[in-house]
DNA sequence: CGGCAGATTCACCGAATGGTGAATTGCCGG
DNA sequence: CCGGCAATTCACCATTCGGTGAATCTGCCG
C-alpha cells in the first residue's frame, strides 16, 4: 500500500475542501486521545486522509500543531465566570460540578483539556502548562469566592482536585458505574460534598 | 564515547553486584516518572549504568520488565484492609486519606501506582489494568463499608476519584499550595469532606 | 488561454527505539 | 587448573518518528 488513503495523484484536489480544518480536527482528536507524545504526525495525517508532509506544510512543527489544536474550541473565561457567578442561587459546589460536566460532556470541549492532562503526565513542561491553566483560568476565578476565608487557595485547589479525579475516573479509566451514571445523578451526589469545601467548618486547628 | 557508563570491557563484573535489582529499581523510577511508553529500555539501562542488552537479558521484553517493576513494592491487601477496618475510631474518610497519604508519601510505594496512572492515560490496556486494580484492590475493600447503602458503589467511586485527583494535583502537577502543605493539614481539610460521601444524606432521589 | 501560486504528494534523512545473536570476561565447582 | 555457566557488552536490524526539499497537479486571476 501507499503511505496514505488519498494516495496516487499529487497536486491540488478538486473543490474547496477545508483540509487545514480537517487536519486540525484530527489533531485535536489524536492529541486528546493519546496525549502529545502518543499522537504522531503520521497518525494525524492518516486520520485526516492526507499526506504527512501536508501536515508539516500547514503547521510546520508538531509543537506548533499542538498549540494550534489547543486553541479556540471553548471559551474558558465564560466557563470560569460561570463558576464564580455569585448571583446564582446555586451553591458554588453545584455550579462547579455543573460547569465541569458541561465542558467534559462535550467531546470537542473535552479533547484539549484531556490532551493537556495526558501530556502533563509525562512532560514537565506540559505539567507546567496545565498548572498555569488551572491556576489562571480556573482557579483564578474560583478563588474570588474563597478569597475571604483562611486556607482559601487550599480549599479551592482541593475542590479542583476532586474534579480532576472525576475527569480521570469517569472519562479516562471509565470506572463503572460512575462512568455511565447520568449527569444529574452525579451532580446530586457530588455537589453537596464539594460545597462543604466552601462552607464547611474550619479544620480543627492542626498540630 | 561508548554507549553506557559502565563501558569498556565486556564480561562479568567483579564482586556480586545485584545488577538485576538495580535495573528493577531504575525501571520503577523511569516507569513511574514517564509512564510505560515514555520510559525507554535504553533510558532504564542508562539509569542503571548498564548495557541495554543486559536489560533484555534479564527481563526479555519491555512489557515483562514493566510487569516485574509493578510487583511487590507494597502490600495492597494490608492497605485496603486498613481502609476498611471498622474497628478504628476514625471515620472512613480519615482512614482513606491517611492510607492514601501513607502510600503516596513514600516514593517507592508511589512509583508503581504513578506508572499505572500515567500509562492509563494512553493505553486502553493500561486503563483496563488500572480499572481492575482500583476495582479489586481498593474498591473491593472500601465497598464493604458502603455495601449496605443505596448507591454504595457510586459513593465509593466518588471518594476514590477525589483521591485520584489529589494524587495528580499534588504529586504530578504539583500545584501550590496543595503540593507542599503538610499531611496533617491536608487530612484535616479533606477527611470530613470525604466522610460526607459515607454518611451524607441521600441525594434527593433523582428522576 | 497562460501562468503563477498554492495544495498535495514523493522520496528521502538522521535519530531513536525495541529487540537479537554472538562474542568476551569472570566466577565457581570439580 | 580447567571447563562450563552466567554476566556483560558489541555490533547489528527493522521500524517508526519528526522533518525537509523538490516534484507535480489544479484552481484561479489576468
Tab-separated table of C-alpha atoms (C1' of nucleotides) in Angstrom:
chain	number	residue	atom	x	y	z
A	1	UNK	CA	0.000	0.000	0.000
A	2	UNK	CA	0.928	3.620	-0.370
A	3	UNK	CA	1.523	5.781	2.607
A	4	UNK	CA	-1.874	7.359	2.837
A	5	UNK	CA	-5.506	6.969	1.965
A	6	UNK	CA	-5.594	9.766	-0.551
A	7	UNK	CA	-2.696	8.480	-2.464
A	8	UNK	CA	-1.934	8.348	-6.105
A	9	UNK	CA	-2.035	11.678	-7.797
A	10	UNK	CA	-0.236	14.612	-6.333
A	11	UNK	CA	-1.347	18.177	-6.699
A	12	UNK	CA	-4.320	20.151	-5.682
A	13	UNK	CA	-7.621	18.403	-5.014
A	14	UNK	CA	-10.914	19.365	-6.635
A	15	UNK	CA	-13.430	21.553	-4.935
A	16	UNK	CA	-12.552	23.657	-1.941
A	17	UNK	CA	-12.017	21.185	0.853
A	18	UNK	CA	-11.147	22.661	4.241
A	19	UNK	CA	-8.142	20.405	4.522
A	20	UNK	CA	-6.498	22.550	7.131
A	21	UNK	CA	-9.563	22.318	9.289
A	22	UNK	CA	-9.756	18.574	8.887
A	23	UNK	CA	-6.154	18.206	9.924
A	24	UNK	CA	-6.819	20.373	12.930
A	25	UNK	CA	-9.831	18.306	13.909
A	26	UNK	CA	-7.874	15.108	13.508
A	27	UNK	CA	-5.065	16.595	15.552
A	28	UNK	CA	-7.435	17.551	18.340
A	29	UNK	CA	-8.848	14.059	18.400
A	30	UNK	CA	-5.479	12.355	18.355
A	31	UNK	CA	-3.871	14.652	20.911
A	32	UNK	CA	-6.904	14.276	23.123
A	33	UNK	CA	-6.838	10.539	22.811
A	34	UNK	CA	-3.138	9.895	23.134
A	35	UNK	CA	-1.508	12.975	24.553
A	36	UNK	CA	1.325	14.937	22.991
A	37	UNK	CA	3.903	12.197	22.688
A	38	UNK	CA	1.382	9.484	21.990
A	39	UNK	CA	-0.043	11.234	18.986
A	40	UNK	CA	2.060	11.069	15.835
A	41	UNK	CA	2.178	13.365	12.859
A	42	UNK	CA	1.679	10.363	10.637
A	43	UNK	CA	-1.269	9.171	12.660
A	44	UNK	CA	-2.895	12.570	12.473
A	45	UNK	CA	-2.230	12.701	8.755
A	46	UNK	CA	-3.738	9.248	8.349
A	47	UNK	CA	-6.810	10.250	10.343
A	48	UNK	CA	-7.194	13.272	8.102
A	49	UNK	CA	-6.627	11.133	4.979
A	50	UNK	CA	-3.722	13.299	3.983
A	51	UNK	CA	-0.020	13.008	3.334
A	52	UNK	CA	2.124	13.573	6.444
A	53	UNK	CA	4.110	16.236	4.680
A	54	UNK	CA	0.941	18.250	4.242
A	55	UNK	CA	0.585	18.489	7.984
A	56	UNK	CA	4.027	20.000	8.160
A	57	UNK	CA	3.183	22.208	5.237
A	58	UNK	CA	0.318	23.752	7.186
A	59	UNK	CA	1.635	23.788	10.716
A	60	UNK	CA	5.384	23.491	10.479
A	61	UNK	CA	6.261	21.536	13.567
A	62	UNK	CA	4.448	19.118	15.842
A	63	UNK	CA	4.610	21.562	18.709
A	64	UNK	CA	3.000	24.320	16.670
A	65	UNK	CA	0.279	21.934	15.597
A	66	UNK	CA	-0.291	21.042	19.229
A	67	UNK	CA	-0.604	24.652	20.222
A	68	UNK	CA	-2.927	25.308	17.302
A	69	UNK	CA	-5.045	22.343	18.334
A	70	UNK	CA	-5.304	23.630	21.885
A	71	UNK	CA	-6.783	26.927	20.795
A	72	UNK	CA	-10.315	28.138	20.373
A	73	UNK	CA	-12.654	25.309	20.990
A	74	UNK	CA	-14.152	26.567	24.191
A	75	UNK	CA	-14.137	29.841	25.986
A	76	UNK	CA	-12.549	29.258	29.363
A	77	UNK	CA	-13.271	32.743	30.509
A	78	UNK	CA	-17.005	32.355	30.207
A	79	UNK	CA	-16.757	28.995	31.836
A	80	UNK	CA	-14.823	30.090	34.861
A	81	UNK	CA	-17.024	33.130	35.235
A	82	UNK	CA	-19.994	30.869	35.327
A	83	UNK	CA	-18.374	29.065	38.212
A	84	UNK	CA	-17.681	32.216	40.100
A	85	UNK	CA	-21.038	33.788	39.334
A	86	UNK	CA	-22.255	34.751	42.755
A	87	UNK	CA	-25.641	35.918	41.585
A	88	UNK	CA	-26.740	32.365	41.038
A	89	UNK	CA	-28.884	30.711	43.643
A	90	UNK	CA	-26.843	27.545	43.300
A	91	UNK	CA	-24.089	26.817	45.750
A	92	UNK	CA	-20.583	27.049	44.397
A	93	UNK	CA	-20.307	23.282	44.653
A	94	UNK	CA	-23.166	22.735	42.266
A	95	UNK	CA	-22.014	25.485	39.942
A	96	UNK	CA	-18.589	23.900	39.792
A	97	UNK	CA	-19.734	20.367	39.018
A	98	UNK	CA	-22.314	21.639	36.534
A	99	UNK	CA	-19.753	23.684	34.662
A	100	UNK	CA	-17.341	20.807	34.796
A	101	UNK	CA	-19.834	18.378	33.307
A	102	UNK	CA	-20.787	20.947	30.704
A	103	UNK	CA	-17.233	21.140	29.445
A	104	UNK	CA	-16.344	17.474	29.738
A	105	UNK	CA	-19.623	16.226	28.388
A	106	UNK	CA	-18.857	17.737	25.015
A	107	UNK	CA	-16.141	15.733	23.231
A	108	UNK	CA	-14.981	18.848	21.440
A	109	UNK	CA	-14.524	20.767	24.655
A	110	UNK	CA	-13.078	17.745	26.372
A	111	UNK	CA	-10.364	16.997	23.851
A	112	UNK	CA	-7.944	19.852	24.532
A	113	UNK	CA	-8.125	19.537	28.293
A	114	UNK	CA	-7.742	15.809	28.035
A	115	UNK	CA	-4.739	16.352	25.838
A	116	UNK	CA	-3.185	18.703	28.365
A	117	UNK	CA	-3.928	16.265	31.150
A	118	UNK	CA	-2.480	13.302	29.334
A	119	UNK	CA	0.558	15.258	28.271
A	120	UNK	CA	1.093	16.606	31.762
A	121	UNK	CA	1.577	13.030	32.833
A	122	UNK	CA	4.863	12.851	31.015
A	123	UNK	CA	6.169	16.279	30.194
A	124	UNK	CA	7.313	18.508	32.963
A	125	UNK	CA	6.657	21.324	30.520
A	126	UNK	CA	3.104	20.156	29.920
A	127	UNK	CA	2.594	19.821	33.652
A	128	UNK	CA	3.691	23.419	33.991
A	129	UNK	CA	1.284	24.388	31.223
A	130	UNK	CA	-1.561	22.595	32.938
A	131	UNK	CA	-0.598	24.130	36.247
A	132	UNK	CA	-0.770	27.592	34.759
A	133	UNK	CA	-4.015	26.747	33.037
A	134	UNK	CA	-5.595	25.616	36.269
A	135	UNK	CA	-4.145	28.478	38.223
A	136	UNK	CA	-5.026	31.272	35.852
A	137	UNK	CA	-8.089	30.110	34.020
A	138	UNK	CA	-9.946	28.016	36.537
A	139	UNK	CA	-8.645	28.795	39.975
A	140	UNK	CA	-8.255	32.457	39.255
A	141	UNK	CA	-11.998	32.789	39.010
A	142	UNK	CA	-12.989	30.303	41.646
A	143	UNK	CA	-10.657	31.911	44.079
A	144	UNK	CA	-12.687	35.085	44.301
A	145	UNK	CA	-15.322	33.065	46.103
A	146	UNK	CA	-12.743	31.724	48.527
A	147	UNK	CA	-10.531	34.705	48.936
A	148	UNK	CA	-12.046	35.970	52.116
A	149	UNK	CA	-11.573	32.762	54.025
A	150	UNK	CA	-8.500	31.200	55.610
A	151	UNK	CA	-6.897	28.484	53.526
A	152	UNK	CA	-8.924	29.775	50.608
A	153	UNK	CA	-6.404	28.705	47.982
A	154	UNK	CA	-6.048	25.311	49.568
A	155	UNK	CA	-9.773	24.745	49.666
A	156	UNK	CA	-10.210	25.855	46.086
A	157	UNK	CA	-7.468	23.512	44.959
A	158	UNK	CA	-8.946	20.642	46.900
A	159	UNK	CA	-12.185	21.267	45.079
A	160	UNK	CA	-10.469	21.391	41.718
A	161	UNK	CA	-8.541	18.234	42.508
A	162	UNK	CA	-11.776	16.386	43.066
A	163	UNK	CA	-12.950	17.500	39.647
A	164	UNK	CA	-9.699	16.390	38.100
A	165	UNK	CA	-10.125	12.999	39.706
A	166	UNK	CA	-13.667	12.748	38.453
A	167	UNK	CA	-12.491	13.518	34.945
A	168	UNK	CA	-9.964	10.742	35.030
A	169	UNK	CA	-12.139	8.132	36.655
A	170	UNK	CA	-15.163	8.938	34.531
A	171	UNK	CA	-13.643	9.760	31.161
A	172	UNK	CA	-10.274	8.035	31.054
A	173	UNK	CA	-10.377	4.982	33.282
A	174	UNK	CA	-14.107	4.655	32.690
A	175	UNK	CA	-14.792	3.032	36.002
A	176	UNK	CA	-18.324	1.733	36.359
A	177	UNK	CA	-20.882	2.761	37.465
A	178	UNK	CA	-19.529	6.282	37.769
A	179	UNK	CA	-18.738	6.480	34.063
A	180	UNK	CA	-22.286	5.790	32.963
A	181	UNK	CA	-24.327	7.499	35.617
A	182	UNK	CA	-26.375	10.462	34.475
A	183	UNK	CA	-25.132	13.989	34.889
A	184	UNK	CA	-27.947	14.908	37.242
A	185	UNK	CA	-27.318	11.915	39.431
A	186	UNK	CA	-23.661	12.785	39.656
A	187	UNK	CA	-24.461	16.375	40.448
A	188	UNK	CA	-26.796	15.339	43.223
A	189	UNK	CA	-24.077	13.211	44.736
A	190	UNK	CA	-21.043	15.422	44.302
A	191	UNK	CA	-22.357	18.968	44.613
A	192	UNK	CA	-23.036	18.930	48.345
A	193	UNK	CA	-19.675	17.338	49.018
A	194	UNK	CA	-17.867	19.988	47.001
A	195	UNK	CA	-19.930	22.621	48.703
A	196	UNK	CA	-18.519	21.507	52.009
A	197	UNK	CA	-15.124	22.807	50.933
A	198	UNK	CA	-16.690	26.220	50.734
A	199	UNK	CA	-18.844	26.457	53.805
A	200	UNK	CA	-17.517	23.579	55.841
A	201	UNK	CA	-16.230	24.382	59.293
A	202	UNK	CA	-12.622	25.324	59.656
A	203	UNK	CA	-10.362	22.371	60.118
A	204	UNK	CA	-9.749	21.617	63.794
A	205	UNK	CA	-6.505	23.535	64.022
A	206	UNK	CA	-3.754	21.068	63.133
A	207	UNK	CA	-0.818	20.362	65.408
B	1	UNK	CA	32.154	7.588	23.917
B	2	UNK	CA	30.763	4.145	24.384
B	3	UNK	CA	27.103	3.595	24.785
B	4	UNK	CA	26.974	3.303	28.528
B	5	UNK	CA	28.547	4.414	31.760
B	6	UNK	CA	29.985	1.013	32.605
B	7	UNK	CA	31.601	0.786	29.267
B	8	UNK	CA	34.812	-0.639	28.037
B	9	UNK	CA	35.378	-4.233	28.986
B	10	UNK	CA	32.778	-6.843	28.396
B	11	UNK	CA	32.253	-9.840	30.575
B	12	UNK	CA	31.259	-10.382	34.138
B	13	UNK	CA	31.909	-7.705	36.710
B	14	UNK	CA	33.836	-8.284	39.918
B	15	UNK	CA	32.119	-8.862	43.179
B	16	UNK	CA	28.482	-9.821	43.432
B	17	UNK	CA	26.557	-6.729	42.432
B	18	UNK	CA	22.798	-7.041	42.459
B	19	UNK	CA	22.556	-5.787	38.920
B	20	UNK	CA	19.134	-7.226	38.367
B	21	UNK	CA	17.851	-5.362	41.378
B	22	UNK	CA	19.420	-2.128	40.218
B	23	UNK	CA	17.784	-2.471	36.830
B	24	UNK	CA	14.484	-3.105	38.507
B	25	UNK	CA	14.860	-0.044	40.685
B	26	UNK	CA	15.795	2.076	37.707
B	27	UNK	CA	12.840	0.663	35.806
B	28	UNK	CA	10.473	1.533	38.622
B	29	UNK	CA	11.790	5.046	38.731
B	30	UNK	CA	11.626	5.550	34.985
B	31	UNK	CA	8.220	3.956	34.549
B	32	UNK	CA	6.929	5.961	37.468
B	33	UNK	CA	8.341	9.148	36.065
B	34	UNK	CA	7.464	8.750	32.426
B	35	UNK	CA	4.838	6.032	32.119
B	36	UNK	CA	5.076	2.917	30.016
B	37	UNK	CA	5.654	4.492	26.623
B	38	UNK	CA	7.665	7.375	27.943
B	39	UNK	CA	10.237	5.183	29.578
B	40	UNK	CA	12.771	3.593	27.241
B	41	UNK	CA	14.798	0.448	27.640
B	42	UNK	CA	17.885	2.434	26.881
B	43	UNK	CA	16.993	5.085	29.396
B	44	UNK	CA	16.463	2.500	32.078
B	45	UNK	CA	19.742	0.847	31.145
B	46	UNK	CA	21.482	4.205	31.315
B	47	UNK	CA	19.992	4.923	34.720
B	48	UNK	CA	21.216	1.559	35.909
B	49	UNK	CA	24.648	2.154	34.346
B	50	UNK	CA	24.303	-0.959	32.270
B	51	UNK	CA	24.211	-2.012	28.657
B	52	UNK	CA	20.693	-2.008	27.152
B	53	UNK	CA	21.080	-5.587	26.052
B	54	UNK	CA	21.522	-6.609	29.658
B	55	UNK	CA	18.052	-5.384	30.438
B	56	UNK	CA	16.675	-7.652	27.774
B	57	UNK	CA	18.891	-10.438	29.044
B	58	UNK	CA	17.250	-10.267	32.437
B	59	UNK	CA	13.677	-9.400	31.581
B	60	UNK	CA	13.204	-10.333	27.957
B	61	UNK	CA	10.746	-7.740	26.758
B	62	UNK	CA	9.768	-4.250	27.836
B	63	UNK	CA	6.330	-5.433	28.816
B	64	UNK	CA	7.729	-8.136	31.076
B	65	UNK	CA	10.025	-5.618	32.680
B	66	UNK	CA	7.058	-3.346	33.270
B	67	UNK	CA	5.100	-6.103	34.916
B	68	UNK	CA	8.111	-7.059	37.012
B	69	UNK	CA	8.522	-3.440	38.064
B	70	UNK	CA	4.891	-3.219	39.126
B	71	UNK	CA	5.202	-6.135	41.531
B	72	UNK	CA	5.989	-6.366	45.197
B	73	UNK	CA	6.802	-2.947	46.495
B	74	UNK	CA	3.790	-2.512	48.700
B	75	UNK	CA	1.144	-4.800	50.025
B	76	UNK	CA	-2.160	-3.517	48.738
B	77	UNK	CA	-4.119	-6.030	50.749
B	78	UNK	CA	-2.907	-4.669	54.040
B	79	UNK	CA	-3.511	-1.180	52.804
B	80	UNK	CA	-7.036	-1.673	51.701
B	81	UNK	CA	-7.839	-3.590	54.848
B	82	UNK	CA	-6.629	-0.656	56.821
B	83	UNK	CA	-9.117	1.483	54.973
B	84	UNK	CA	-11.975	-0.862	55.611
B	85	UNK	CA	-11.046	-1.536	59.218
B	86	UNK	CA	-14.281	-0.840	61.019
B	87	UNK	CA	-12.813	-1.224	64.478
B	88	UNK	CA	-10.973	2.051	64.134
B	89	UNK	CA	-12.430	5.092	65.799
B	90	UNK	CA	-11.589	7.173	62.772
B	91	UNK	CA	-14.240	7.856	60.206
B	92	UNK	CA	-13.794	6.139	56.878
B	93	UNK	CA	-12.959	9.482	55.313
B	94	UNK	CA	-9.969	9.993	57.533
B	95	UNK	CA	-8.852	6.387	57.210
B	96	UNK	CA	-8.980	6.719	53.438
B	97	UNK	CA	-6.971	9.909	53.188
B	98	UNK	CA	-4.469	8.677	55.790
B	99	UNK	CA	-3.903	5.439	53.954
B	100	UNK	CA	-3.682	7.327	50.708
B	101	UNK	CA	-1.037	9.682	52.042
B	102	UNK	CA	0.812	6.766	53.575
B	103	UNK	CA	1.166	5.104	50.205
B	104	UNK	CA	1.803	8.198	48.126
B	105	UNK	CA	4.145	9.789	50.602
B	106	UNK	CA	6.648	7.018	50.060
B	107	UNK	CA	8.336	7.391	46.665
B	108	UNK	CA	8.822	3.637	46.476
B	109	UNK	CA	5.153	2.951	47.036
B	110	UNK	CA	4.180	5.824	44.824
B	111	UNK	CA	6.167	4.811	41.766
B	112	UNK	CA	4.188	1.805	40.577
B	113	UNK	CA	0.801	3.452	41.015
B	114	UNK	CA	2.075	6.559	39.330
B	115	UNK	CA	3.329	4.417	36.498
B	116	UNK	CA	-0.045	2.766	36.119
B	117	UNK	CA	-1.754	6.121	36.245
B	118	UNK	CA	0.484	7.692	33.651
B	119	UNK	CA	0.258	4.691	31.394
B	120	UNK	CA	-3.500	4.538	31.754
B	121	UNK	CA	-3.546	7.953	30.161
B	122	UNK	CA	-2.515	6.491	26.854
B	123	UNK	CA	-3.025	2.759	26.745
B	124	UNK	CA	-6.500	1.411	26.778
B	125	UNK	CA	-4.901	-1.743	28.118
B	126	UNK	CA	-3.252	0.138	30.952
B	127	UNK	CA	-6.527	1.875	31.696
B	128	UNK	CA	-8.125	-1.529	31.983
B	129	UNK	CA	-5.329	-2.623	34.268
B	130	UNK	CA	-5.810	0.406	36.472
B	131	UNK	CA	-9.545	-0.088	36.441
B	132	UNK	CA	-9.134	-3.633	37.668
B	133	UNK	CA	-6.593	-2.522	40.216
B	134	UNK	CA	-8.936	0.074	41.613
B	135	UNK	CA	-11.920	-2.211	41.460
B	136	UNK	CA	-10.374	-5.272	43.013
B	137	UNK	CA	-7.677	-3.963	45.288
B	138	UNK	CA	-9.010	-0.671	46.536
B	139	UNK	CA	-12.721	-0.528	45.941
B	140	UNK	CA	-13.229	-4.157	46.817
B	141	UNK	CA	-12.279	-3.389	50.371
B	142	UNK	CA	-13.783	0.020	50.692
B	143	UNK	CA	-17.033	-1.245	49.335
B	144	UNK	CA	-17.761	-3.385	52.370
B	145	UNK	CA	-18.290	-0.188	54.286
B	146	UNK	CA	-20.674	1.095	51.652
B	147	UNK	CA	-22.429	-2.086	50.686
B	148	UNK	CA	-25.443	-1.639	52.877
B	149	UNK	CA	-26.361	1.735	51.457
B	150	UNK	CA	-28.001	2.730	48.205
B	151	UNK	CA	-25.595	3.948	45.525
B	152	UNK	CA	-22.843	2.404	47.605
B	153	UNK	CA	-20.591	1.692	44.636
B	154	UNK	CA	-21.135	5.154	43.251
B	155	UNK	CA	-20.275	6.812	46.530
B	156	UNK	CA	-17.179	4.694	46.968
B	157	UNK	CA	-16.016	5.553	43.486
B	158	UNK	CA	-16.658	9.230	44.029
B	159	UNK	CA	-14.465	9.005	47.094
B	160	UNK	CA	-11.727	7.204	45.208
B	161	UNK	CA	-11.937	9.702	42.389
B	162	UNK	CA	-11.216	12.517	44.787
B	163	UNK	CA	-8.133	10.673	45.946
B	164	UNK	CA	-7.038	10.154	42.356
B	165	UNK	CA	-7.426	13.853	41.722
B	166	UNK	CA	-5.442	14.686	44.813
B	167	UNK	CA	-2.665	12.405	43.647
B	168	UNK	CA	-2.435	14.155	40.322
B	169	UNK	CA	-2.696	17.697	41.595
B	170	UNK	CA	-0.335	17.115	44.483
B	171	UNK	CA	2.239	14.740	43.014
B	172	UNK	CA	2.131	15.251	39.256
B	173	UNK	CA	1.001	18.766	38.503
B	174	UNK	CA	2.435	19.941	41.809
B	175	UNK	CA	0.000	22.773	42.199
B	176	UNK	CA	0.783	25.090	45.069
B	177	UNK	CA	-0.011	25.315	47.901
B	178	UNK	CA	-1.620	21.895	47.919
B	179	UNK	CA	1.579	20.188	46.891
B	180	UNK	CA	3.564	21.449	49.843
B	181	UNK	CA	1.019	21.501	52.603
B	182	UNK	CA	1.633	19.066	55.451
B	183	UNK	CA	-0.078	15.703	55.557
B	184	UNK	CA	-1.933	16.560	58.730
B	185	UNK	CA	-3.218	19.789	57.327
B	186	UNK	CA	-4.456	18.026	54.231
B	187	UNK	CA	-6.100	15.352	56.326
B	188	UNK	CA	-7.882	17.935	58.424
B	189	UNK	CA	-9.221	19.560	55.280
B	190	UNK	CA	-10.122	16.555	53.193
B	191	UNK	CA	-11.191	13.906	55.692
B	192	UNK	CA	-14.510	15.464	56.695
B	193	UNK	CA	-15.375	16.103	53.071
B	194	UNK	CA	-14.678	12.517	52.120
B	195	UNK	CA	-16.604	11.381	55.122
B	196	UNK	CA	-19.636	13.099	53.743
B	197	UNK	CA	-19.756	10.556	50.948
B	198	UNK	CA	-20.275	7.943	53.597
B	199	UNK	CA	-22.717	9.444	55.977
B	200	UNK	CA	-24.043	12.325	53.926
B	201	UNK	CA	-27.765	12.416	53.326
B	202	UNK	CA	-29.097	10.523	50.388
B	203	UNK	CA	-29.228	12.516	47.208
B	204	UNK	CA	-32.693	13.936	46.564
B	205	UNK	CA	-33.979	10.944	44.661
B	206	UNK	CA	-33.031	11.526	41.026
B	207	UNK	CA	-35.630	11.209	38.329
C	1	DC	C1'	-5.670	30.955	-22.699
C	2	DG	C1'	-1.239	31.446	-19.981
C	3	DG	C1'	0.950	31.244	-15.928
C	4	DC	C1'	1.538	31.802	-11.072
C	5	DA	C1'	0.633	30.356	-6.519
C	6	DG	C1'	-0.993	27.154	-3.577
C	7	DA	C1'	-2.281	22.356	-2.470
C	8	DT	C1'	-0.684	17.826	-2.473
C	9	DT	C1'	2.397	14.028	-2.789
C	10	DC	C1'	7.027	11.591	-3.279
C	11	DA	C1'	11.376	10.324	-1.935
C	12	DC	C1'	14.360	10.900	1.303
C	13	DC	C1'	17.359	11.770	6.130
C	14	DG	C1'	19.049	11.244	10.730
C	15	DA	C1'	17.864	9.864	15.173
C	16	DA	C1'	15.774	6.887	18.472
C	17	DT	C1'	13.526	2.639	19.772
C	18	DG	C1'	12.698	-2.407	20.899
C	19	DG	C1'	14.986	-6.439	20.023
C	20	DT	C1'	18.570	-10.315	18.609
C	21	DG	C1'	22.835	-13.117	18.373
C	22	DA	C1'	27.312	-13.646	19.066
C	23	DA	C1'	31.473	-12.547	21.410
C	24	DT	C1'	34.109	-11.604	25.666
C	25	DT	C1'	35.068	-11.917	30.576
C	26	DG	C1'	34.909	-13.536	35.244
C	27	DC	C1'	33.266	-16.805	38.941
C	28	DC	C1'	32.974	-21.336	40.835
C	29	DG	C1'	32.656	-26.440	41.102
C	30	DG	C1'	35.237	-30.394	40.058
D	1	DC	C1'	43.868	-25.683	36.940
D	2	DC	C1'	40.319	-26.387	33.851
D	3	DG	C1'	35.749	-26.218	31.908
D	4	DG	C1'	31.229	-24.574	31.900
D	5	DC	C1'	27.848	-21.254	33.003
D	6	DA	C1'	26.303	-16.700	33.966
D	7	DA	C1'	27.087	-11.834	33.459
D	8	DT	C1'	28.162	-8.338	30.419
D	9	DT	C1'	28.999	-5.935	26.189
D	10	DC	C1'	29.264	-5.214	20.993
D	11	DA	C1'	27.539	-4.938	16.614
D	12	DC	C1'	23.601	-5.099	14.206
D	13	DC	C1'	18.362	-4.957	12.265
D	14	DA	C1'	13.880	-3.399	11.127
D	15	DT	C1'	10.662	0.013	12.349
D	16	DT	C1'	8.968	4.382	13.375
D	17	DC	C1'	9.228	9.157	14.071
D	18	DG	C1'	9.709	14.189	13.057
D	19	DG	C1'	11.210	16.776	9.425
D	20	DT	C1'	12.905	18.565	4.590
D	21	DG	C1'	13.099	19.668	-0.394
D	22	DA	C1'	11.680	19.008	-4.611
D	23	DA	C1'	8.296	17.477	-7.916
D	24	DT	C1'	3.519	17.507	-9.599
D	25	DC	C1'	-1.101	18.747	-10.161
D	26	DT	C1'	-5.038	22.141	-10.137
D	27	DG	C1'	-7.749	26.283	-9.369
D	28	DC	C1'	-7.906	30.970	-10.288
D	29	DC	C1'	-6.532	35.680	-11.794
D	30	DG	C1'	-5.488	38.424	-15.510
